[in-house]
Short mmCIF file of C-alpha atoms in Angstrom, two decimals:
data_model
loop_
_atom_site.label_atom_id
_atom_site.label_comp_id
_atom_site.label_asym_id
_atom_site.label_seq_id
_atom_site.Cartn_x
_atom_site.Cartn_y
_atom_site.Cartn_z
CA UNK A 858 3.56 -9.44 10.53
CA UNK A 859 3.87 -5.79 9.54
CA UNK A 860 1.22 -3.56 8.05
CA UNK A 861 2.02 -0.57 5.92
CA UNK A 862 -0.99 1.76 5.74
CA UNK A 863 -1.13 4.42 3.03
CA UNK A 864 -3.65 7.13 3.81
CA UNK A 865 -4.28 9.03 0.55
CA UNK A 866 -6.13 12.11 -0.56
CA UNK A 867 -6.18 11.45 -4.31
CA UNK A 868 -5.57 14.12 -6.84
CA UNK A 869 -5.66 13.51 -10.59
CA UNK A 870 -4.50 10.17 -11.92
CA UNK A 871 -3.09 10.02 -15.39
CA UNK A 872 -1.84 7.14 -17.58
CA UNK A 873 1.65 7.40 -16.13
CA UNK A 874 0.24 6.94 -12.62
CA UNK A 875 -1.71 3.80 -13.60
CA UNK A 876 1.34 2.32 -15.33
CA UNK A 877 3.60 3.01 -12.39
CA UNK A 878 1.02 1.86 -9.86
CA UNK A 879 0.57 -1.45 -11.75
CA UNK A 880 4.37 -1.94 -11.85
CA UNK A 881 4.61 -1.32 -8.09
CA UNK A 882 1.87 -3.85 -7.39
CA UNK A 883 3.71 -6.48 -9.52
CA UNK A 884 6.92 -5.72 -7.61
CA UNK A 885 5.18 -6.09 -4.27
CA UNK A 886 3.63 -9.40 -5.29
CA UNK A 887 7.04 -10.66 -6.53
CA UNK A 888 8.73 -9.79 -3.24
CA UNK A 889 9.20 -12.71 -0.90
CA UNK A 890 7.26 -12.01 2.27
CA UNK A 891 4.45 -10.08 0.66
CA UNK A 892 1.12 -11.31 2.10
CA UNK A 893 -1.46 -9.13 0.35
CA UNK A 894 -3.32 -5.83 0.54
CA UNK A 895 -6.73 -4.33 1.31
CA UNK A 896 -8.16 -1.06 0.11
CA UNK A 897 -10.88 1.07 1.72
CA UNK A 898 -12.63 4.18 0.38
CA UNK A 899 -14.13 6.60 2.86
CA UNK A 900 -17.86 7.15 2.18
CA UNK A 901 -17.84 10.76 3.41
CA UNK A 902 -14.70 11.95 1.57
CA UNK A 903 -12.21 11.13 -1.15
CA UNK A 904 -9.82 9.56 1.35
CA UNK A 905 -8.44 6.11 0.58
CA UNK A 906 -6.63 3.69 2.85
CA UNK A 907 -4.44 0.93 1.35
CA UNK A 908 -2.97 -1.56 3.74
CA UNK A 909 -0.15 -3.86 2.61
CA UNK A 910 0.69 -6.93 4.65
CA UNK A 911 4.26 -8.08 5.02
CA UNK A 912 5.78 -11.12 6.72
CA UNK A 913 8.80 -9.21 8.03
CA UNK A 914 10.63 -5.92 8.00
CA UNK A 915 13.24 -7.52 5.73
CA UNK A 916 10.52 -8.18 3.18
CA UNK A 917 9.26 -4.61 3.44
CA UNK A 918 12.77 -3.19 3.04
CA UNK A 919 13.42 -5.39 0.05
CA UNK A 920 10.27 -3.97 -1.61
CA UNK A 921 11.29 -0.43 -0.59
CA UNK A 922 14.45 -0.83 -2.71
CA UNK A 923 12.35 -1.32 -5.92
CA UNK A 924 13.11 1.41 -8.49
CA UNK A 925 9.45 1.94 -9.47
CA UNK A 926 8.53 2.34 -5.80
CA UNK A 927 11.30 4.85 -5.34
CA UNK A 928 10.17 6.80 -8.42
CA UNK A 929 6.58 6.91 -7.12
CA UNK A 930 7.68 8.23 -3.77
CA UNK A 931 9.55 11.08 -5.50
CA UNK A 932 6.62 11.98 -7.76
CA UNK A 933 3.75 11.79 -5.17
CA UNK A 934 2.79 15.49 -5.61
CA UNK A 935 1.77 14.80 -9.24
CA UNK A 936 -1.04 12.43 -8.13
CA UNK A 937 -1.92 13.02 -4.50
CA UNK A 938 -3.14 16.07 -2.62
CA UNK A 939 -1.84 14.51 0.59
CA UNK A 940 -0.51 11.17 1.87
CA UNK A 941 0.57 9.56 5.09
CA UNK A 942 2.34 6.22 5.63
CA UNK A 943 2.23 4.30 8.90
CA UNK A 944 4.23 1.08 9.50
CA UNK A 945 2.79 -1.10 12.27
CA UNK A 946 3.97 -4.38 13.79
CA UNK A 947 1.15 -6.75 14.51
CA UNK A 948 1.66 -8.32 17.93
CA UNK A 949 -1.59 -10.33 17.94
CA UNK A 950 -4.61 -10.73 15.69
CA UNK A 951 -7.73 -12.85 16.32
CA UNK A 952 -11.38 -13.07 15.37
CA UNK A 953 -13.94 -15.16 13.57
CA UNK A 954 -16.49 -14.95 10.82
CA UNK A 955 -14.65 -13.17 7.95
CA UNK A 956 -13.95 -16.34 6.00
CA UNK A 957 -12.32 -15.47 2.70
CA UNK A 958 -12.11 -11.82 3.73
CA UNK A 959 -9.91 -12.57 6.78
CA UNK A 960 -6.64 -10.71 7.11
CA UNK A 961 -4.03 -11.08 5.88
CA UNK A 962 -5.50 -11.51 2.46
CA UNK A 963 -3.79 -14.36 0.71
#
């Protein structure tokens, strides 16, 4: 499994942002190998972390070719003050007690 973590410092979101963001989420969900996402908001700042879960690098690369996703990457300065993307391969994951909140979210 692969995790793609977006660390965001949000700026101003307009109607175009929301439309594009919704289209990107639909594209992700329609990509074979998409496993889900989680979002966290920092309590002490505006920072947001969004983690997408992918079955494989091939699935991630397939999503990366989506035209709406490419457009959003080109226009990031319109909506974010800063962003960082980290791609991580999960070697092992274990735990207990999270029930329906267990990762990856399905």
